[in-house]
CSV table of C-alpha atoms and ligand atoms in Angstrom, one decimal:
chain,number,residue,atom,x,y,z
G,45,UNK,CA,-1.0,31.1,1.4
G,46,UNK,CA,-0.9,27.6,0.1
G,47,UNK,CA,1.1,26.8,-3.0
G,48,UNK,CA,-1.0,26.7,-6.0
G,49,UNK,CA,-1.2,23.1,-7.6
G,50,UNK,CA,-0.9,24.1,-10.8
G,51,UNK,CA,2.3,26.3,-10.4
G,52,UNK,CA,5.4,24.5,-11.4
G,53,UNK,CA,7.4,26.0,-9.0
G,54,UNK,CA,5.8,24.9,-5.9
G,55,UNK,CA,7.1,21.3,-6.7
G,56,UNK,CA,10.9,22.1,-6.5
G,57,UNK,CA,10.0,24.1,-3.6
G,58,UNK,CA,7.8,22.0,-1.4
G,59,UNK,CA,9.3,18.6,-2.4
G,60,UNK,CA,13.2,19.4,-2.5
G,61,UNK,CA,14.2,15.8,-3.0
G,62,UNK,CA,11.6,14.8,-5.3
G,63,UNK,CA,9.4,12.1,-4.2
G,64,UNK,CA,7.2,12.9,-7.3
G,65,UNK,CA,9.6,11.5,-9.5
G,66,UNK,CA,9.2,8.3,-7.7
G,67,UNK,CA,5.4,8.5,-7.6
G,68,UNK,CA,5.4,9.4,-11.5
G,69,UNK,CA,7.5,6.2,-12.1
G,70,UNK,CA,5.0,3.6,-10.4
G,71,UNK,CA,3.7,2.4,-13.9
G,72,UNK,CA,7.1,2.1,-15.1
G,73,UNK,CA,8.2,0.4,-11.7
G,74,UNK,CA,5.4,-2.2,-12.1
G,75,UNK,CA,6.6,-2.9,-15.6
G,76,UNK,CA,10.3,-3.3,-14.8
G,77,UNK,CA,9.7,-5.0,-11.3
G,78,UNK,CA,8.8,-8.6,-12.5
G,79,UNK,CA,12.3,-9.2,-13.6
G,80,UNK,CA,13.4,-9.1,-9.9
G,81,UNK,CA,11.7,-12.5,-9.9
G,82,UNK,CA,14.0,-14.3,-12.7
G,83,UNK,CA,16.0,-16.7,-11.9
G,84,UNK,CA,14.8,-17.4,-8.3
G,85,UNK,CA,13.5,-21.0,-7.3
G,86,UNK,CA,11.0,-21.8,-4.7
G,87,UNK,CA,11.4,-25.6,-4.2
G,88,UNK,CA,8.5,-27.7,-2.5
G,89,UNK,CA,5.7,-26.8,-4.5
G,90,UNK,CA,2.3,-25.2,-3.7
G,91,UNK,CA,2.6,-24.4,0.0
G,92,UNK,CA,-0.3,-25.2,2.4
G,93,UNK,CA,-0.2,-21.3,3.8
G,94,UNK,CA,1.5,-18.1,3.2
G,95,UNK,CA,2.8,-16.0,6.0
G,96,UNK,CA,3.8,-12.5,5.3
G,97,UNK,CA,6.2,-10.5,7.7
G,98,UNK,CA,6.4,-6.6,7.4
G,99,UNK,CA,5.8,-3.2,9.0
G,100,UNK,CA,4.6,-0.1,7.5
G,101,UNK,CA,5.4,0.5,3.9
G,102,UNK,CA,6.7,-3.3,3.5
G,103,UNK,CA,3.5,-4.6,5.1
G,104,UNK,CA,1.3,-3.3,2.4
G,105,UNK,CA,2.6,-5.5,-0.4
G,106,UNK,CA,1.4,-8.3,2.0
G,107,UNK,CA,-2.1,-6.9,2.2
G,108,UNK,CA,-2.2,-6.2,-1.8
G,109,UNK,CA,-1.0,-9.9,-2.2
G,110,UNK,CA,-3.5,-11.4,0.3
G,111,UNK,CA,-6.5,-9.4,-1.6
G,112,UNK,CA,-5.3,-10.9,-4.9
G,113,UNK,CA,-5.1,-14.2,-3.7
G,114,UNK,CA,-8.3,-14.2,-1.2
G,115,UNK,CA,-10.4,-15.6,-4.3
G,116,UNK,CA,-8.2,-17.3,-6.7
G,117,UNK,CA,-5.0,-19.1,-4.5
G,118,UNK,CA,-5.3,-22.4,-2.9
G,119,UNK,CA,-3.8,-21.5,0.0
G,120,UNK,CA,-4.5,-18.7,2.6
G,121,UNK,CA,-2.2,-15.5,3.1
G,122,UNK,CA,-1.9,-14.0,6.4
G,123,UNK,CA,-0.1,-10.6,6.8
G,124,UNK,CA,1.6,-10.3,10.6
G,125,UNK,CA,2.6,-6.8,11.6
G,126,UNK,CA,4.8,-7.3,14.7
G,127,UNK,CA,7.3,-9.5,16.7
G,128,UNK,CA,5.4,-13.0,16.6
G,129,UNK,CA,4.2,-15.4,14.5
G,130,UNK,CA,0.9,-18.0,14.7
G,131,UNK,CA,1.0,-21.5,16.3
G,132,UNK,CA,-0.1,-22.6,13.0
G,133,UNK,CA,3.1,-21.8,11.3
G,134,UNK,CA,5.2,-25.0,10.3
G,135,UNK,CA,7.0,-27.0,7.5
G,136,UNK,CA,4.3,-26.4,5.1
G,137,UNK,CA,4.2,-22.8,5.6
G,138,UNK,CA,5.9,-20.3,3.2
G,139,UNK,CA,7.1,-17.3,5.1
G,140,UNK,CA,7.8,-13.9,3.2
G,141,UNK,CA,10.0,-11.3,5.1
G,142,UNK,CA,9.2,-8.2,3.6
G,143,UNK,CA,11.3,-5.5,5.0
G,144,UNK,CA,12.7,-2.8,2.5
G,145,UNK,CA,15.5,-1.7,4.5
G,146,UNK,CA,16.2,-5.2,5.9
G,147,UNK,CA,16.6,-3.8,9.4
G,148,UNK,CA,13.1,-3.7,10.9
G,149,UNK,CA,13.4,-5.3,14.3
G,150,UNK,CA,9.6,-6.9,14.2
G,151,UNK,CA,10.2,-8.3,10.8
G,152,UNK,CA,13.5,-9.7,12.0
G,153,UNK,CA,12.4,-11.3,15.1
G,154,UNK,CA,9.3,-12.7,13.7
G,155,UNK,CA,11.7,-14.2,10.7
G,156,UNK,CA,13.7,-15.7,13.2
G,157,UNK,CA,10.8,-17.5,15.1
G,158,UNK,CA,9.5,-18.4,11.8
G,159,UNK,CA,12.9,-20.3,10.7
G,160,UNK,CA,13.1,-22.0,13.8
G,161,UNK,CA,9.7,-23.8,13.1
G,162,UNK,CA,11.2,-24.8,9.8
G,163,UNK,CA,9.3,-22.9,7.6
G,164,UNK,CA,10.0,-22.3,3.9
G,165,UNK,CA,11.6,-18.6,3.7
G,166,UNK,CA,11.6,-15.9,1.0
G,167,UNK,CA,13.2,-12.6,1.7
G,168,UNK,CA,12.0,-9.5,0.1
G,169,UNK,CA,14.6,-6.7,0.9
G,170,UNK,CA,17.1,-4.2,-0.6
G,171,UNK,CA,19.9,-5.4,2.0
G,172,UNK,CA,20.5,-4.9,5.6
G,173,UNK,CA,20.3,-7.5,8.2
G,174,UNK,CA,17.8,-9.4,6.3
G,175,UNK,CA,19.9,-9.4,3.0
G,176,UNK,CA,22.9,-10.8,5.0
G,177,UNK,CA,20.7,-13.4,6.6
G,178,UNK,CA,19.4,-14.7,3.4
G,179,UNK,CA,22.9,-14.7,1.8
G,180,UNK,CA,24.2,-16.6,4.9
G,181,UNK,CA,21.5,-19.1,5.1
G,182,UNK,CA,20.8,-19.5,1.2
G,183,UNK,CA,17.3,-18.1,1.4
G,184,UNK,CA,15.5,-17.0,-2.2
G,185,UNK,CA,16.0,-13.2,-2.3
G,186,UNK,CA,14.0,-10.9,-4.0
G,187,UNK,CA,16.4,-8.1,-4.4
G,188,UNK,CA,14.7,-4.7,-4.1
G,189,UNK,CA,16.7,-1.7,-5.5
G,190,UNK,CA,17.9,0.7,-3.0
G,191,UNK,CA,17.5,4.5,-2.5
G,192,UNK,CA,13.5,4.6,-2.2
G,193,UNK,CA,11.8,5.3,0.6
G,194,UNK,CA,9.9,2.1,1.8
G,195,UNK,CA,6.8,3.4,0.9
G,196,UNK,CA,7.7,4.3,-2.6
G,197,UNK,CA,9.2,1.2,-3.5
G,198,UNK,CA,5.7,-0.7,-3.5
G,199,UNK,CA,6.0,-1.9,-7.2
G,200,UNK,CA,9.4,-3.8,-6.4
G,201,UNK,CA,8.1,-5.4,-2.9
G,202,UNK,CA,4.8,-6.4,-4.6
G,203,UNK,CA,5.3,-7.6,-8.2
G,204,UNK,CA,8.0,-10.0,-8.1
G,205,UNK,CA,6.1,-11.7,-5.0
G,206,UNK,CA,2.9,-12.0,-7.3
G,207,UNK,CA,4.9,-13.4,-10.0
G,208,UNK,CA,6.7,-16.1,-7.6
G,209,UNK,CA,3.2,-17.0,-6.0
G,210,UNK,CA,1.9,-17.3,-9.4
G,211,UNK,CA,4.7,-19.7,-10.2
G,212,UNK,CA,3.4,-21.6,-6.9
G,213,UNK,CA,-0.2,-22.0,-8.2
G,214,UNK,CA,-2.0,-19.1,-7.0
G,215,UNK,CA,-3.9,-18.7,-10.1
G,216,UNK,CA,-3.1,-14.8,-10.1
G,217,UNK,CA,-3.4,-14.4,-13.7
G,218,UNK,CA,0.3,-14.5,-15.2
G,219,UNK,CA,2.0,-12.2,-17.5
G,220,UNK,CA,-1.5,-10.9,-19.1
G,221,UNK,CA,-2.8,-9.3,-15.8
G,222,UNK,CA,0.5,-7.4,-15.3
G,223,UNK,CA,0.5,-6.2,-18.6
G,224,UNK,CA,-2.7,-4.8,-18.4
G,225,UNK,CA,-2.3,-3.3,-15.2
G,226,UNK,CA,1.0,-1.2,-16.6
G,227,UNK,CA,-1.5,0.1,-19.5
G,228,UNK,CA,-4.0,1.0,-17.0
G,229,UNK,CA,-1.4,2.6,-14.9
G,230,UNK,CA,0.3,4.6,-17.4
G,231,UNK,CA,-3.0,6.0,-19.1
G,232,UNK,CA,-3.8,7.0,-15.2
G,233,UNK,CA,-0.6,8.2,-14.4
G,234,UNK,CA,-0.6,10.8,-17.2
G,235,UNK,CA,-3.9,12.2,-15.8
G,236,UNK,CA,-2.3,12.5,-12.2
G,237,UNK,CA,1.1,14.3,-12.6
G,238,UNK,CA,1.8,17.7,-11.7
G,239,UNK,CA,1.8,19.2,-15.2
G,240,UNK,CA,-2.0,17.8,-15.4
G,241,UNK,CA,-4.2,21.0,-14.4
G,242,UNK,CA,-6.2,20.9,-11.4
G,243,UNK,CA,-9.6,20.8,-13.8
G,244,UNK,CA,-8.5,17.5,-15.4
G,245,UNK,CA,-6.3,15.8,-12.5
G,246,UNK,CA,-8.6,13.8,-9.8
G,247,UNK,CA,-5.7,13.6,-7.4
G,248,UNK,CA,-5.1,17.4,-7.2
G,249,UNK,CA,-9.0,17.8,-6.8
G,250,UNK,CA,-9.1,15.2,-4.3
G,251,UNK,CA,-6.3,17.1,-2.2
G,252,UNK,CA,-8.3,20.3,-2.3
G,253,UNK,CA,-11.2,19.0,-1.1
G,254,UNK,CA,-9.5,17.2,1.8
G,255,UNK,CA,-6.9,20.2,2.9
G,256,UNK,CA,-8.0,21.6,6.3
G,257,UNK,CA,-10.1,18.4,6.7
G,258,UNK,CA,-9.4,15.1,8.5
G,259,UNK,CA,-9.5,12.5,5.9
G,260,UNK,CA,-11.4,9.3,6.2
G,261,UNK,CA,-11.2,6.7,3.4
G,262,UNK,CA,-13.4,3.9,3.2
G,263,UNK,CA,-12.8,0.9,1.0
G,264,UNK,CA,-15.3,-2.1,0.0
G,265,UNK,CA,-14.3,-5.8,0.0
G,266,UNK,CA,-11.3,-5.8,-1.9
G,267,UNK,CA,-10.3,-2.3,-1.8
G,268,UNK,CA,-10.0,-2.4,2.3
G,269,UNK,CA,-6.2,-2.5,2.1
G,270,UNK,CA,-6.1,0.1,-0.3
G,271,UNK,CA,-8.0,2.4,2.0
G,272,UNK,CA,-5.4,1.5,4.7
G,273,UNK,CA,-2.5,2.5,2.2
G,274,UNK,CA,-4.3,5.9,1.5
G,275,UNK,CA,-4.4,6.7,5.6
G,276,UNK,CA,-0.9,5.7,6.0
G,277,UNK,CA,0.5,8.0,2.8
G,278,UNK,CA,-1.5,10.7,4.4
G,279,UNK,CA,0.1,10.0,7.7
G,280,UNK,CA,3.8,9.8,6.2
G,281,UNK,CA,3.8,12.1,3.1
G,282,UNK,CA,1.1,14.8,4.0
G,283,UNK,CA,1.6,14.6,8.1
G,284,UNK,CA,-2.1,14.5,8.7
G,285,UNK,CA,-3.9,11.9,11.0
G,286,UNK,CA,-6.6,10.0,9.0
G,287,UNK,CA,-8.9,7.1,9.5
G,288,UNK,CA,-9.9,4.2,7.1
G,289,UNK,CA,-12.2,1.4,7.3
G,290,UNK,CA,-13.8,-1.3,4.7
G,291,UNK,CA,-17.5,-2.1,4.1
G,292,UNK,CA,-19.2,-4.1,4.8
G,293,UNK,CA,-17.9,-4.0,8.5
G,294,UNK,CA,-17.9,-0.4,9.1
G,295,UNK,CA,-21.7,-0.6,8.7
G,296,UNK,CA,-21.8,-2.5,11.6
G,297,UNK,CA,-20.0,0.0,13.9
G,298,UNK,CA,-18.6,3.6,12.6
G,299,UNK,CA,-21.7,4.2,10.8
G,300,UNK,CA,-23.4,4.6,13.7
G,301,UNK,CA,-20.7,7.6,15.0
G,302,UNK,CA,-21.5,9.4,11.6
G,303,UNK,CA,-25.2,9.8,12.6
G,304,UNK,CA,-23.7,11.7,15.7
G,305,UNK,CA,-23.5,15.5,15.9
G,306,UNK,CA,-21.3,18.2,14.3
G,307,UNK,CA,-17.5,18.8,15.5
G,308,UNK,CA,-14.5,17.6,13.6
G,309,UNK,CA,-14.3,18.8,9.8
G,310,UNK,CA,-14.0,15.3,8.2
G,311,UNK,CA,-14.2,14.6,4.2
G,312,UNK,CA,-14.6,11.2,3.3
G,313,UNK,CA,-13.5,9.2,0.1
G,314,UNK,CA,-15.1,5.9,-0.9
G,315,UNK,CA,-12.8,3.6,-2.9
G,316,UNK,CA,-15.3,1.8,-4.9
G,317,UNK,CA,-14.8,-1.4,-7.5
G,318,UNK,CA,-17.1,-2.9,-9.9
G,319,UNK,CA,-16.2,-6.5,-8.4
G,320,UNK,CA,-18.0,-5.6,-4.9
G,321,UNK,CA,-20.6,-7.6,-3.7
G,322,UNK,CA,-24.0,-6.0,-4.8
G,323,UNK,CA,-25.1,-6.0,-1.6
G,324,UNK,CA,-21.7,-4.0,-0.3
G,325,UNK,CA,-22.8,-1.7,-3.1
G,326,UNK,CA,-26.0,-1.3,-1.5
G,327,UNK,CA,-24.6,-0.6,2.0
G,328,UNK,CA,-22.2,2.0,-0.1
G,329,UNK,CA,-25.2,3.8,-1.2
G,330,UNK,CA,-27.0,3.9,2.2
G,331,UNK,CA,-23.5,4.9,4.2
G,332,UNK,CA,-22.9,7.6,1.5
G,333,UNK,CA,-26.6,8.9,2.3
G,334,UNK,CA,-25.7,9.1,6.4
G,335,UNK,CA,-22.4,10.4,5.9
G,336,UNK,CA,-23.0,13.3,3.3
G,337,UNK,CA,-25.0,14.9,6.2
G,338,UNK,CA,-21.6,15.5,7.8
G,339,UNK,CA,-19.1,15.8,5.4
G,340,UNK,CA,-18.1,16.2,2.0
G,341,UNK,CA,-18.1,12.9,0.0
G,342,UNK,CA,-16.1,11.7,-2.8
G,343,UNK,CA,-16.1,8.3,-4.6
G,344,UNK,CA,-12.9,7.0,-6.4
G,345,UNK,CA,-13.8,3.9,-8.9
G,346,UNK,CA,-11.1,1.5,-9.5
G,347,UNK,CA,-9.8,1.2,-12.9
G,348,UNK,CA,-9.2,-1.9,-15.2
G,349,UNK,CA,-10.5,-5.3,-15.7
G,350,UNK,CA,-8.0,-7.4,-13.6
G,351,UNK,CA,-8.1,-6.8,-9.5
G,352,UNK,CA,-4.2,-6.3,-9.7
G,353,UNK,CA,-4.9,-3.0,-12.2
G,354,UNK,CA,-7.9,-2.2,-10.2
G,355,UNK,CA,-6.1,-1.9,-7.0
G,356,UNK,CA,-3.2,-0.3,-8.1
G,357,UNK,CA,-5.1,2.2,-10.1
G,358,UNK,CA,-6.6,3.3,-6.6
G,359,UNK,CA,-3.1,2.9,-4.9
G,360,UNK,CA,-1.8,5.4,-7.4
G,361,UNK,CA,-4.4,7.8,-7.0
G,362,UNK,CA,-3.9,8.1,-3.2
G,363,UNK,CA,-0.2,8.5,-3.7
G,364,UNK,CA,-0.9,11.4,-5.8
G,365,UNK,CA,-3.7,12.8,-3.6
G,366,UNK,CA,-1.4,12.5,-0.4
G,367,UNK,CA,1.3,14.0,-2.2
G,368,UNK,CA,-0.5,16.9,-3.3
G,369,UNK,CA,-1.8,17.6,0.1
G,370,UNK,CA,1.6,17.2,1.4
G,371,UNK,CA,2.4,20.5,-1.1
G,372,UNK,CA,-0.6,22.2,-0.1
G,373,UNK,CA,0.3,21.9,3.7
G,374,UNK,CA,3.8,22.7,3.0
G,375,UNK,CA,5.1,19.5,4.7
G,376,UNK,CA,8.1,17.8,2.9
G,377,UNK,CA,6.6,14.6,1.4
G,378,UNK,CA,9.8,12.5,1.4
G,379,UNK,CA,10.9,13.2,4.8
G,380,UNK,CA,9.6,11.2,7.8
G,381,UNK,CA,11.9,12.6,10.6
G,382,UNK,CA,9.6,11.4,13.6
G,383,UNK,CA,9.6,7.8,12.1
G,384,UNK,CA,13.4,7.9,11.9
G,385,UNK,CA,14.3,9.3,15.1
G,386,UNK,CA,11.8,6.6,16.7
G,387,UNK,CA,13.4,3.9,15.0
G,388,UNK,CA,17.0,5.1,16.3
G,389,UNK,CA,15.4,5.3,19.9
G,390,UNK,CA,14.6,1.8,19.7
G,391,UNK,CA,18.0,0.4,18.6
G,392,UNK,CA,19.4,2.4,21.3
G,393,UNK,CA,17.2,1.4,23.8
G,394,UNK,CA,18.0,-2.2,25.6
I,113,F6R,C1,8.9,4.6,5.5
I,113,F6R,C2,7.9,3.6,5.4
I,113,F6R,C3,7.7,2.9,6.9
I,113,F6R,C4,8.8,1.7,6.6
I,113,F6R,C5,8.6,1.1,7.9
I,113,F6R,C6,9.2,-0.3,8.0
I,113,F6R,O1,9.1,5.2,4.2
I,113,F6R,O2,7.2,3.6,4.6
I,113,F6R,O3,6.7,2.3,7.0
I,113,F6R,O4,8.1,1.0,5.4
I,113,F6R,O5,9.3,1.7,9.1
I,113,F6R,O6,10.5,-0.4,7.4
I,113,F6R,P1,11.2,-1.6,6.4
I,113,F6R,O7,10.0,-0.8,5.2
I,113,F6R,O8,12.5,-0.7,6.0
I,113,F6R,O9,11.1,-2.6,7.0
C-alpha cells in the first residue's frame, strides 16, 4: 500500500536524507542567493551574446535565464548541453560555465573550447575542476554552496546569474522583481509543504492524480523550460519516465498523437501563464479538449506579477509534485544511483 501523504511518518521513512528540507528551503534560498553575486565584477560591458554551458540540473538555470531575457535583454541567450560550442562564439560572447559539481565533462570540454576562442568567461560552481580553473585563470566565479544535489541547488545557480546579467543591461527588473518572487514563493511554499493536508495542497493532489500514469507536462511560451524541469524532476526524484513539450509547437505535431487510440495511462498537466500570447491561450483550450478524451488533464497557473515569480512558482509546484510522487512510489527522492554509476563509468572509459 502507498504511504498516506498526510502521515508525518511517511517522510522520514520515504526520504531518509531529507530532500524535503531543501525543497522547503527554496523560497529562502532565492532570497539568500543574490549575495553570491556580491563583489563580482564582469568587465567589458554589455556582451553581444550569452552562451550558457551546462547539463541536467545545472542547465536548467540557463533555460530559465534564456526565458527571462527573451523579451527584455539586448543580447540573445543560448544554452548548450554538450561537448561543442557554436561557430559564432568569440570575444564578444559571455560564456557561462554552469556545473554544480564542477566535474561534468561535457561542460568542462565546451568551456575549454570557448576559452580558446577568447570568449569572456563566468563560472558557476561549488568547486571541482571548474572551480580550480576559475581560480587558476582568474575568471569571475559564483561560488555555489556545497552539499546539495545539483537539481536542488537551482536558486543558487540561477539568481546570482540573473543579478549579474541585470548588471550587464539585461533589463530583468532588479531587486524589486526578485523580492516579489520571494514573497510569492513563501506564500505558495506554505501551501505545498508536507504539513499541509491533501485537501489544501495542490502538489499532493497532483501527485495522487499522476500516480500510476505517465506524466506529460506542457508549457506555453515562457513556461516551456519549466515543463522540461518538471519532466526531469519526475525522472530524477520519482524515477518515472515523463514527457514534456511546449505550445504552440506541440499543436503542430504531438496533438496528432493525442487523437490516436487508447493505450498507455497518461496524465497531463498544462503549465499556464497569464503572459502567454492570446492565440496560444486559444490553442491551449483546443488542445485540452482533444487531450481530455484520452487522459485526465490538470492546469497549473503561474502565480505573481513578474516573470521571475511566475516561472519560479511553477518550478516550486513541480518540485513538490515530483517529491510527493517519489514518496508515493517508495522511491528515495534524493538518490540518483544510476546517474552516479553512469558518471563513474564514463570517467573510467578512455
Ligand atoms: C543531479 C542532477 C544532474 C546533474 C548533472 C550535471 O541532482 O540534477 O542532472 O545536474 O549530472 O552535473 P553538474 O550539475 O554537477 O554539472
